[in-house]
Amino acid sequence: MIKTRMTELLGIEYPIIMGPMAWITTSGIVAAVSNAGGAGVIAAGGRGGAWLHEEIAKTRALTDKPFGVNIPLSYEGSDELLDACVAEKVPFVTLGAGDPRPLIQPLKNAGITVICIVPSTKLAKRIEAAGADMLIIEGMESGGRIGNLTTMALMSNVLPEVTDIPVAAAGGIVDGRGIAAALTMGADGVQMGSRFLLASECESHPSNAQAIINAVDTDVCTIGWSRGKGLRGLKNEFAVDYLAKEVAGVPTAELSEMVKSISKEVADNGTGPDGMGGIVQVGESVGPLKKIQPAAEIIQELMSETEAALKRGATLIS
């Protein structure tokens, strides 16, 4: 049994929080992760308040364990989503893609645990001072929208500076070796998204999971990096076309239009036979992602690997 400040804060059995993935992490996979001892998270970005009320109700019908809601602050409908979280009194909310400081105290006043996703030490210290209950430091190895610092660099920089609240690490962590490494570095747990794309309860189009299973490390690419809008996923015809236009100097507004709504399109329909529907968003550590399993089996496997890795580390001390 591994107990950390994160497991104590969230009331969960294992130090694993599921990374929110737009149009993918809905009630089924959220409840499955929470029932298995982790913390499932509803991805509310791009959705409306009425949808979120319904999705919270669906999740509560499937689990009595803690779960949360992720709200990207860059989304123009974020106020509506925040109101729904307060009305429903969800156990916790994760905030990212913007400055969460004005929202921390109102959410805490409603009895909601506030977790902020940050990409740098400066922002981490500011958010700790503003009263956040927990931080997630997310490295650029993750899938989807990415920052500029690696997970290792973030752990090296942030963990010695933020000590009063739990901090989870994210980005490129897909197995127990990664969890053990994060815990050894001083993190209180991890956030994992890509691994749960292969959960049998995941509602993403089946072709996306198969594309991940078939992928090797060199199949992962980043588009939009030169425009400060990096998006990581699997290389395909869409990515090649986008990168060619990016290098050729196509205006950023036109490139942004290319990726508008692709998260929903790919989640619902895959990338299509010509690979032009978008990219399958996944992190860099695709090597271990080779089989579809129930979420409960994934989490048990992760924790067995974590304990084994930590025990191996102890044998190095003479």
mmCIF file of C-alpha atoms in Angstrom:
data_model
loop_
_atom_site.group_PDB
_atom_site.id
_atom_site.type_symbol
_atom_site.label_atom_id
_atom_site.label_comp_id
_atom_site.label_asym_id
_atom_site.label_seq_id
_atom_site.Cartn_x
_atom_site.Cartn_y
_atom_site.Cartn_z
ATOM 1 C CA MET A 1 0.000 0.000 0.000
ATOM 2 C CA ILE A 2 1.374 3.404 -1.004
ATOM 3 C CA LYS A 3 -0.027 6.364 0.910
ATOM 4 C CA THR A 4 0.854 9.946 0.006
ATOM 5 C CA ARG A 5 -0.452 13.428 0.706
ATOM 6 C CA MET A 6 -2.365 13.153 -2.572
ATOM 7 C CA THR A 7 -4.181 9.946 -1.616
ATOM 8 C CA GLU A 8 -5.067 11.482 1.742
ATOM 9 C CA LEU A 9 -6.306 14.755 0.227
ATOM 10 C CA LEU A 10 -8.492 13.117 -2.420
ATOM 11 C CA GLY A 11 -9.593 10.127 -0.352
ATOM 12 C CA ILE A 12 -8.340 7.618 -2.927
ATOM 13 C CA GLU A 13 -6.521 4.322 -2.583
ATOM 14 C CA TYR A 14 -3.741 4.815 -5.129
ATOM 15 C CA PRO A 15 -1.725 7.932 -6.103
ATOM 16 C CA ILE A 16 -3.114 8.065 -9.642
ATOM 17 C CA ILE A 17 -5.334 10.768 -11.088
ATOM 18 C CA MET A 18 -6.626 10.299 -14.617
ATOM 19 C CA GLY A 19 -5.594 12.980 -17.071
ATOM 20 C CA PRO A 20 -8.658 14.692 -18.568
ATOM 21 C CA MET A 21 -8.974 14.178 -22.320
ATOM 22 C CA ALA A 22 -11.533 16.273 -24.159
ATOM 23 C CA TRP A 23 -14.531 14.358 -25.556
ATOM 24 C CA ILE A 24 -13.071 11.111 -24.161
ATOM 25 C CA THR A 25 -13.024 11.049 -20.344
ATOM 26 C CA THR A 26 -16.742 10.856 -19.638
ATOM 27 C CA SER A 27 -18.761 9.052 -16.964
ATOM 28 C CA GLY A 28 -17.929 5.453 -17.945
ATOM 29 C CA ILE A 29 -14.143 5.655 -17.808
ATOM 30 C CA VAL A 30 -14.237 8.220 -14.978
ATOM 31 C CA ALA A 31 -16.258 5.908 -12.728
ATOM 32 C CA ALA A 32 -14.147 2.896 -13.697
ATOM 33 C CA VAL A 33 -10.925 4.643 -12.660
ATOM 34 C CA SER A 34 -12.435 5.867 -9.392
ATOM 35 C CA ASN A 35 -13.914 2.448 -8.584
ATOM 36 C CA ALA A 36 -10.460 0.943 -9.149
ATOM 37 C CA GLY A 37 -8.912 3.199 -6.504
ATOM 38 C CA GLY A 38 -7.664 6.101 -8.593
ATOM 39 C CA ALA A 39 -9.298 9.456 -9.237
ATOM 40 C CA GLY A 40 -11.329 9.757 -12.426
ATOM 41 C CA VAL A 41 -11.792 13.190 -13.987
ATOM 42 C CA ILE A 42 -14.566 14.373 -16.297
ATOM 43 C CA ALA A 43 -13.159 16.489 -19.151
ATOM 44 C CA ALA A 44 -15.629 19.369 -19.440
ATOM 45 C CA GLY A 45 -13.800 21.491 -22.016
ATOM 46 C CA GLY A 46 -15.971 22.266 -25.029
ATOM 47 C CA ARG A 47 -19.117 21.169 -23.214
ATOM 48 C CA GLY A 48 -22.023 23.089 -21.714
ATOM 49 C CA GLY A 49 -23.355 23.413 -18.204
ATOM 50 C CA ALA A 50 -26.428 21.234 -18.851
ATOM 51 C CA TRP A 51 -24.221 18.458 -20.221
ATOM 52 C CA LEU A 52 -21.940 18.644 -17.182
ATOM 53 C CA HIS A 53 -24.867 18.404 -14.741
ATOM 54 C CA GLU A 54 -26.001 15.255 -16.543
ATOM 55 C CA GLU A 55 -22.523 13.760 -16.739
ATOM 56 C CA ILE A 56 -21.924 14.282 -13.018
ATOM 57 C CA ALA A 57 -25.235 12.532 -12.306
ATOM 58 C CA LYS A 58 -24.266 9.640 -14.586
ATOM 59 C CA THR A 59 -20.912 9.310 -12.852
ATOM 60 C CA ARG A 60 -22.505 9.314 -9.402
ATOM 61 C CA ALA A 61 -24.832 6.543 -10.528
ATOM 62 C CA LEU A 62 -21.774 4.432 -11.375
ATOM 63 C CA THR A 63 -19.516 5.144 -8.400
ATOM 64 C CA ASP A 64 -19.594 6.354 -4.823
ATOM 65 C CA LYS A 65 -15.858 7.063 -4.946
ATOM 66 C CA PRO A 66 -14.255 10.515 -5.347
ATOM 67 C CA PHE A 67 -14.019 11.953 -8.860
ATOM 68 C CA GLY A 68 -13.393 15.393 -10.292
ATOM 69 C CA VAL A 69 -14.041 17.730 -13.197
ATOM 70 C CA ASN A 70 -11.433 19.439 -15.360
ATOM 71 C CA ILE A 71 -12.151 22.918 -16.667
ATOM 72 C CA PRO A 72 -9.771 24.567 -19.166
ATOM 73 C CA LEU A 73 -9.914 28.278 -18.404
ATOM 74 C CA SER A 74 -9.214 29.173 -22.028
ATOM 75 C CA TYR A 75 -12.659 27.820 -22.923
ATOM 76 C CA GLU A 76 -15.183 30.646 -23.288
ATOM 77 C CA GLY A 77 -17.852 28.636 -21.488
ATOM 78 C CA SER A 78 -15.743 27.976 -18.392
ATOM 79 C CA ASP A 79 -17.940 30.139 -16.099
ATOM 80 C CA GLU A 80 -20.958 27.981 -16.884
ATOM 81 C CA LEU A 81 -18.964 24.836 -16.111
ATOM 82 C CA LEU A 82 -17.677 26.263 -12.837
ATOM 83 C CA ASP A 83 -21.239 27.120 -11.776
ATOM 84 C CA ALA A 84 -22.260 23.521 -12.465
ATOM 85 C CA CYS A 85 -19.388 22.181 -10.340
ATOM 86 C CA VAL A 86 -20.379 24.427 -7.435
ATOM 87 C CA ALA A 87 -24.052 23.497 -7.717
ATOM 88 C CA GLU A 88 -23.214 19.790 -7.846
ATOM 89 C CA LYS A 89 -20.566 20.065 -5.110
ATOM 90 C CA VAL A 90 -18.120 17.815 -6.950
ATOM 91 C CA PRO A 91 -15.275 16.506 -4.768
ATOM 92 C CA PHE A 92 -12.538 18.301 -6.708
ATOM 93 C CA VAL A 93 -11.908 20.460 -9.752
ATOM 94 C CA THR A 94 -8.731 20.663 -11.812
ATOM 95 C CA LEU A 95 -7.987 23.970 -13.544
ATOM 96 C CA GLY A 96 -5.539 24.656 -16.347
ATOM 97 C CA ALA A 97 -4.910 26.628 -19.556
ATOM 98 C CA GLY A 98 -5.145 29.990 -17.813
ATOM 99 C CA ASP A 99 -4.692 31.796 -14.495
ATOM 100 C CA PRO A 100 -6.810 29.978 -11.886
ATOM 101 C CA ARG A 101 -6.016 32.244 -8.935
ATOM 102 C CA PRO A 102 -9.297 34.242 -8.951
ATOM 103 C CA LEU A 103 -11.274 30.991 -8.817
ATOM 104 C CA ILE A 104 -9.437 29.204 -6.027
ATOM 105 C CA GLN A 105 -11.160 30.744 -3.021
ATOM 106 C CA PRO A 106 -14.714 30.702 -4.445
ATOM 107 C CA LEU A 107 -14.364 26.985 -5.187
ATOM 108 C CA LYS A 108 -12.874 26.275 -1.769
ATOM 109 C CA ASN A 109 -15.690 28.246 -0.140
ATOM 110 C CA ALA A 110 -18.072 25.815 -1.851
ATOM 111 C CA GLY A 111 -16.246 22.892 -0.237
ATOM 112 C CA ILE A 112 -14.478 21.835 -3.444
ATOM 113 C CA THR A 113 -10.832 20.770 -3.470
ATOM 114 C CA VAL A 114 -8.906 22.850 -6.014
ATOM 115 C CA ILE A 115 -6.119 21.324 -8.095
ATOM 116 C CA CYS A 116 -4.216 23.507 -10.551
ATOM 117 C CA ILE A 117 -2.233 22.259 -13.549
ATOM 118 C CA VAL A 118 0.937 24.307 -14.041
ATOM 119 C CA PRO A 119 3.872 24.355 -16.498
ATOM 120 C CA SER A 120 6.502 26.322 -14.548
ATOM 121 C CA THR A 121 8.002 26.984 -11.122
ATOM 122 C CA LYS A 122 6.997 30.663 -11.063
ATOM 123 C CA LEU A 123 3.330 29.884 -11.631
ATOM 124 C CA ALA A 124 3.450 26.946 -9.223
ATOM 125 C CA LYS A 125 4.685 29.178 -6.384
ATOM 126 C CA ARG A 126 2.103 31.852 -7.144
ATOM 127 C CA ILE A 127 -0.731 29.345 -7.154
ATOM 128 C CA GLU A 128 0.472 27.712 -3.940
ATOM 129 C CA ALA A 129 0.470 31.165 -2.308
ATOM 130 C CA ALA A 130 -3.046 31.790 -3.639
ATOM 131 C CA GLY A 131 -4.371 28.828 -1.665
ATOM 132 C CA ALA A 132 -4.637 25.922 -4.106
ATOM 133 C CA ASP A 133 -5.010 22.546 -2.401
ATOM 134 C CA MET A 134 -2.774 20.668 -4.835
ATOM 135 C CA LEU A 135 -0.745 21.122 -8.022
ATOM 136 C CA ILE A 136 -0.136 18.989 -11.082
ATOM 137 C CA ILE A 137 3.100 19.789 -12.924
ATOM 138 C CA GLU A 138 2.690 18.669 -16.519
ATOM 139 C CA GLY A 139 5.722 18.124 -18.744
ATOM 140 C CA MET A 140 5.871 18.438 -22.503
ATOM 141 C CA GLU A 141 6.036 14.643 -22.942
ATOM 142 C CA SER A 142 2.267 14.550 -22.521
ATOM 143 C CA GLY A 143 -0.280 14.199 -25.302
ATOM 144 C CA GLY A 144 -2.433 17.071 -26.552
ATOM 145 C CA ARG A 145 -1.478 20.671 -25.766
ATOM 146 C CA ILE A 146 2.026 20.879 -24.339
ATOM 147 C CA GLY A 147 4.294 23.363 -22.572
ATOM 148 C CA ASN A 148 8.020 23.970 -22.868
ATOM 149 C CA LEU A 149 9.570 22.050 -19.964
ATOM 150 C CA THR A 150 10.052 18.306 -19.565
ATOM 151 C CA THR A 151 8.573 16.320 -16.705
ATOM 152 C CA MET A 152 12.017 15.657 -15.231
ATOM 153 C CA ALA A 153 12.907 19.349 -15.367
ATOM 154 C CA LEU A 154 9.621 20.335 -13.744
ATOM 155 C CA MET A 155 10.081 17.839 -10.931
ATOM 156 C CA SER A 156 13.668 19.013 -10.424
ATOM 157 C CA ASN A 157 12.638 22.670 -10.386
ATOM 158 C CA VAL A 158 9.235 22.709 -8.708
ATOM 159 C CA LEU A 159 9.302 19.999 -6.039
ATOM 160 C CA PRO A 160 11.987 21.638 -3.863
ATOM 161 C CA GLU A 161 10.128 24.971 -4.094
ATOM 162 C CA VAL A 162 6.545 23.858 -3.441
ATOM 163 C CA THR A 163 6.450 21.852 -0.231
ATOM 164 C CA ASP A 164 3.291 22.834 1.648
ATOM 165 C CA ILE A 165 0.765 21.142 -0.654
ATOM 166 C CA PRO A 166 0.730 17.873 -2.619
ATOM 167 C CA VAL A 167 2.230 17.941 -6.113
ATOM 168 C CA ALA A 168 1.565 15.305 -8.770
ATOM 169 C CA ALA A 169 3.734 14.813 -11.855
ATOM 170 C CA ALA A 170 2.407 14.314 -15.382
ATOM 171 C CA GLY A 171 3.767 13.871 -18.878
ATOM 172 C CA GLY A 172 5.152 10.661 -20.362
ATOM 173 C CA ILE A 173 4.252 8.522 -17.331
ATOM 174 C CA VAL A 174 2.543 5.332 -18.509
ATOM 175 C CA ASP A 175 3.775 2.527 -16.223
ATOM 176 C CA GLY A 176 4.883 1.730 -12.688
ATOM 177 C CA ARG A 177 8.495 2.629 -13.417
ATOM 178 C CA GLY A 178 7.372 6.175 -14.165
ATOM 179 C CA ILE A 179 5.220 6.335 -11.041
ATOM 180 C CA ALA A 180 8.116 5.065 -8.910
ATOM 181 C CA ALA A 181 10.449 7.615 -10.474
ATOM 182 C CA ALA A 182 8.026 10.457 -9.702
ATOM 183 C CA LEU A 183 7.540 9.296 -6.103
ATOM 184 C CA THR A 184 11.298 8.952 -5.660
ATOM 185 C CA MET A 185 11.780 12.493 -6.950
ATOM 186 C CA GLY A 186 9.371 13.692 -4.246
ATOM 187 C CA ALA A 187 6.042 13.888 -6.087
ATOM 188 C CA ASP A 188 2.907 12.844 -4.203
ATOM 189 C CA GLY A 189 1.432 10.986 -7.149
ATOM 190 C CA VAL A 190 0.940 11.139 -10.900
ATOM 191 C CA GLN A 191 -1.571 12.189 -13.507
ATOM 192 C CA MET A 192 -1.876 9.763 -16.420
ATOM 193 C CA GLY A 193 -3.864 10.187 -19.606
ATOM 194 C CA SER A 194 -2.392 8.140 -22.431
ATOM 195 C CA ARG A 195 -2.464 4.846 -20.541
ATOM 196 C CA PHE A 196 -6.224 5.120 -20.061
ATOM 197 C CA LEU A 197 -6.788 5.582 -23.797
ATOM 198 C CA LEU A 198 -6.361 1.803 -23.860
ATOM 199 C CA ALA A 199 -8.914 1.153 -21.118
ATOM 200 C CA SER A 200 -11.804 -0.977 -22.353
ATOM 201 C CA GLU A 201 -14.206 1.573 -20.825
ATOM 202 C CA CYS A 202 -12.709 4.397 -22.920
ATOM 203 C CA GLU A 203 -15.232 5.844 -25.375
ATOM 204 C CA SER A 204 -12.720 7.058 -27.970
ATOM 205 C CA HIS A 205 -13.093 5.525 -31.436
ATOM 206 C CA PRO A 206 -11.575 1.989 -31.501
ATOM 207 C CA SER A 207 -9.220 2.908 -34.342
ATOM 208 C CA ASN A 208 -7.452 5.381 -32.044
ATOM 209 C CA ALA A 209 -6.483 2.689 -29.540
ATOM 210 C CA GLN A 210 -5.266 0.455 -32.340
ATOM 211 C CA ALA A 211 -3.154 3.288 -33.779
ATOM 212 C CA ILE A 212 -1.512 3.732 -30.371
ATOM 213 C CA ILE A 213 -0.871 -0.008 -30.017
ATOM 214 C CA ASN A 214 0.755 -0.071 -33.455
ATOM 215 C CA ALA A 215 2.903 3.017 -32.802
ATOM 216 C CA VAL A 216 6.609 3.194 -31.957
ATOM 217 C CA ASP A 217 8.339 6.125 -30.312
ATOM 218 C CA THR A 218 9.315 7.796 -33.593
ATOM 219 C CA ASP A 219 5.661 7.877 -34.654
ATOM 220 C CA VAL A 220 4.943 10.604 -32.086
ATOM 221 C CA CYS A 221 5.218 14.179 -33.360
ATOM 222 C CA THR A 222 4.336 17.740 -32.383
ATOM 223 C CA ILE A 223 2.513 20.185 -34.623
ATOM 224 C CA GLY A 224 2.200 23.919 -34.016
ATOM 225 C CA TRP A 225 5.358 24.120 -31.882
ATOM 226 C CA SER A 226 6.887 27.021 -33.800
ATOM 227 C CA ARG A 227 3.703 29.056 -33.256
ATOM 228 C CA GLY A 228 3.604 28.493 -29.495
ATOM 229 C CA LYS A 229 0.636 26.152 -29.856
ATOM 230 C CA GLY A 230 2.261 22.731 -29.623
ATOM 231 C CA LEU A 231 -0.051 19.750 -29.976
ATOM 232 C CA ARG A 232 1.374 16.249 -29.556
ATOM 233 C CA GLY A 233 0.062 13.080 -31.142
ATOM 234 C CA LEU A 234 0.694 10.397 -33.737
ATOM 235 C CA LYS A 235 2.198 11.316 -37.083
ATOM 236 C CA ASN A 236 -0.143 10.806 -40.031
ATOM 237 C CA GLU A 237 -1.173 12.541 -43.249
ATOM 238 C CA PHE A 238 -2.859 15.347 -41.324
ATOM 239 C CA ALA A 239 0.285 16.003 -39.259
ATOM 240 C CA VAL A 240 2.529 15.969 -42.342
ATOM 241 C CA ASP A 241 0.218 18.430 -44.119
ATOM 242 C CA TYR A 242 0.025 20.694 -41.065
ATOM 243 C CA LEU A 243 3.802 20.686 -40.535
ATOM 244 C CA ALA A 244 4.447 21.505 -44.189
ATOM 245 C CA LYS A 245 2.141 24.520 -43.910
ATOM 246 C CA GLU A 246 3.662 25.516 -40.571
ATOM 247 C CA VAL A 247 7.179 25.512 -42.042
ATOM 248 C CA ALA A 248 5.988 27.296 -45.189
ATOM 249 C CA GLY A 249 4.726 30.227 -43.120
ATOM 250 C CA VAL A 250 0.988 29.740 -43.475
ATOM 251 C CA PRO A 251 -0.724 32.266 -41.142
ATOM 252 C CA THR A 252 -1.318 31.044 -37.587
ATOM 253 C CA ALA A 253 -5.030 31.799 -37.857
ATOM 254 C CA GLU A 254 -5.317 29.390 -40.782
ATOM 255 C CA LEU A 255 -3.394 26.704 -38.903
ATOM 256 C CA SER A 256 -5.599 27.192 -35.842
ATOM 257 C CA GLU A 257 -8.644 26.644 -38.027
ATOM 258 C CA MET A 258 -7.164 23.311 -39.133
ATOM 259 C CA VAL A 259 -7.090 21.963 -35.564
ATOM 260 C CA LYS A 260 -10.401 23.485 -34.488
ATOM 261 C CA SER A 261 -12.773 20.742 -33.328
ATOM 262 C CA ILE A 262 -10.377 17.886 -34.213
ATOM 263 C CA SER A 263 -10.465 16.536 -30.641
ATOM 264 C CA LYS A 264 -14.170 15.791 -30.983
ATOM 265 C CA GLU A 265 -13.842 14.589 -34.576
ATOM 266 C CA VAL A 266 -11.077 12.106 -33.782
ATOM 267 C CA ALA A 267 -12.710 10.932 -30.543
ATOM 268 C CA ASP A 268 -15.978 10.241 -32.359
ATOM 269 C CA ASN A 269 -14.771 8.982 -35.734
ATOM 270 C CA GLY A 270 -11.031 8.350 -35.650
ATOM 271 C CA THR A 271 -8.780 9.973 -38.229
ATOM 272 C CA GLY A 272 -10.469 8.240 -41.167
ATOM 273 C CA PRO A 273 -8.918 5.978 -43.819
ATOM 274 C CA ASP A 274 -6.856 8.815 -45.313
ATOM 275 C CA GLY A 275 -5.589 10.016 -41.923
ATOM 276 C CA MET A 276 -6.815 13.553 -42.593
ATOM 277 C CA GLY A 277 -9.425 13.837 -39.837
ATOM 278 C CA GLY A 278 -6.849 15.053 -37.316
ATOM 279 C CA ILE A 279 -4.262 13.396 -35.085
ATOM 280 C CA VAL A 280 -4.620 10.857 -32.308
ATOM 281 C CA GLN A 281 -3.415 12.823 -29.291
ATOM 282 C CA VAL A 282 -1.087 10.751 -27.113
ATOM 283 C CA GLY A 283 2.111 11.283 -25.141
ATOM 284 C CA GLU A 284 5.646 10.308 -26.077
ATOM 285 C CA SER A 285 5.828 7.086 -24.042
ATOM 286 C CA VAL A 286 3.920 4.848 -26.443
ATOM 287 C CA GLY A 287 6.252 1.839 -26.143
ATOM 288 C CA PRO A 288 4.481 0.167 -23.188
ATOM 289 C CA LEU A 289 1.003 0.881 -24.584
ATOM 290 C CA LYS A 290 0.301 -2.459 -26.232
ATOM 291 C CA LYS A 291 -3.003 -3.867 -24.982
ATOM 292 C CA ILE A 292 -6.563 -2.923 -24.149
ATOM 293 C CA GLN A 293 -7.544 -3.727 -20.561
ATOM 294 C CA PRO A 294 -10.235 -2.781 -18.047
ATOM 295 C CA ALA A 295 -9.283 0.274 -16.003
ATOM 296 C CA ALA A 296 -9.193 -1.788 -12.821
ATOM 297 C CA GLU A 297 -6.662 -4.171 -14.370
ATOM 298 C CA ILE A 298 -4.553 -1.246 -15.584
ATOM 299 C CA ILE A 299 -4.404 0.288 -12.119
ATOM 300 C CA GLN A 300 -3.562 -3.001 -10.409
ATOM 301 C CA GLU A 301 -0.801 -3.594 -12.950
ATOM 302 C CA LEU A 302 0.515 -0.063 -12.441
ATOM 303 C CA MET A 303 0.672 -0.431 -8.678
ATOM 304 C CA SER A 304 2.360 -3.853 -8.849
ATOM 305 C CA GLU A 305 4.979 -2.362 -11.181
ATOM 306 C CA THR A 306 5.412 0.644 -8.885
ATOM 307 C CA GLU A 307 6.007 -1.447 -5.785
ATOM 308 C CA ALA A 308 8.437 -3.694 -7.673
ATOM 309 C CA ALA A 309 10.383 -0.691 -8.961
ATOM 310 C CA LEU A 310 10.590 0.896 -5.523
ATOM 311 C CA LYS A 311 11.813 -2.376 -4.021
ATOM 312 C CA ARG A 312 14.465 -2.689 -6.749
ATOM 313 C CA GLY A 313 15.645 0.810 -5.914
ATOM 314 C CA ALA A 314 16.060 -0.117 -2.257
ATOM 315 C CA THR A 315 18.413 -2.955 -3.174
ATOM 316 C CA LEU A 316 20.889 -0.430 -4.605
ATOM 317 C CA ILE A 317 21.590 0.914 -1.129
ATOM 318 C CA SER A 318 24.405 -1.004 0.547
#
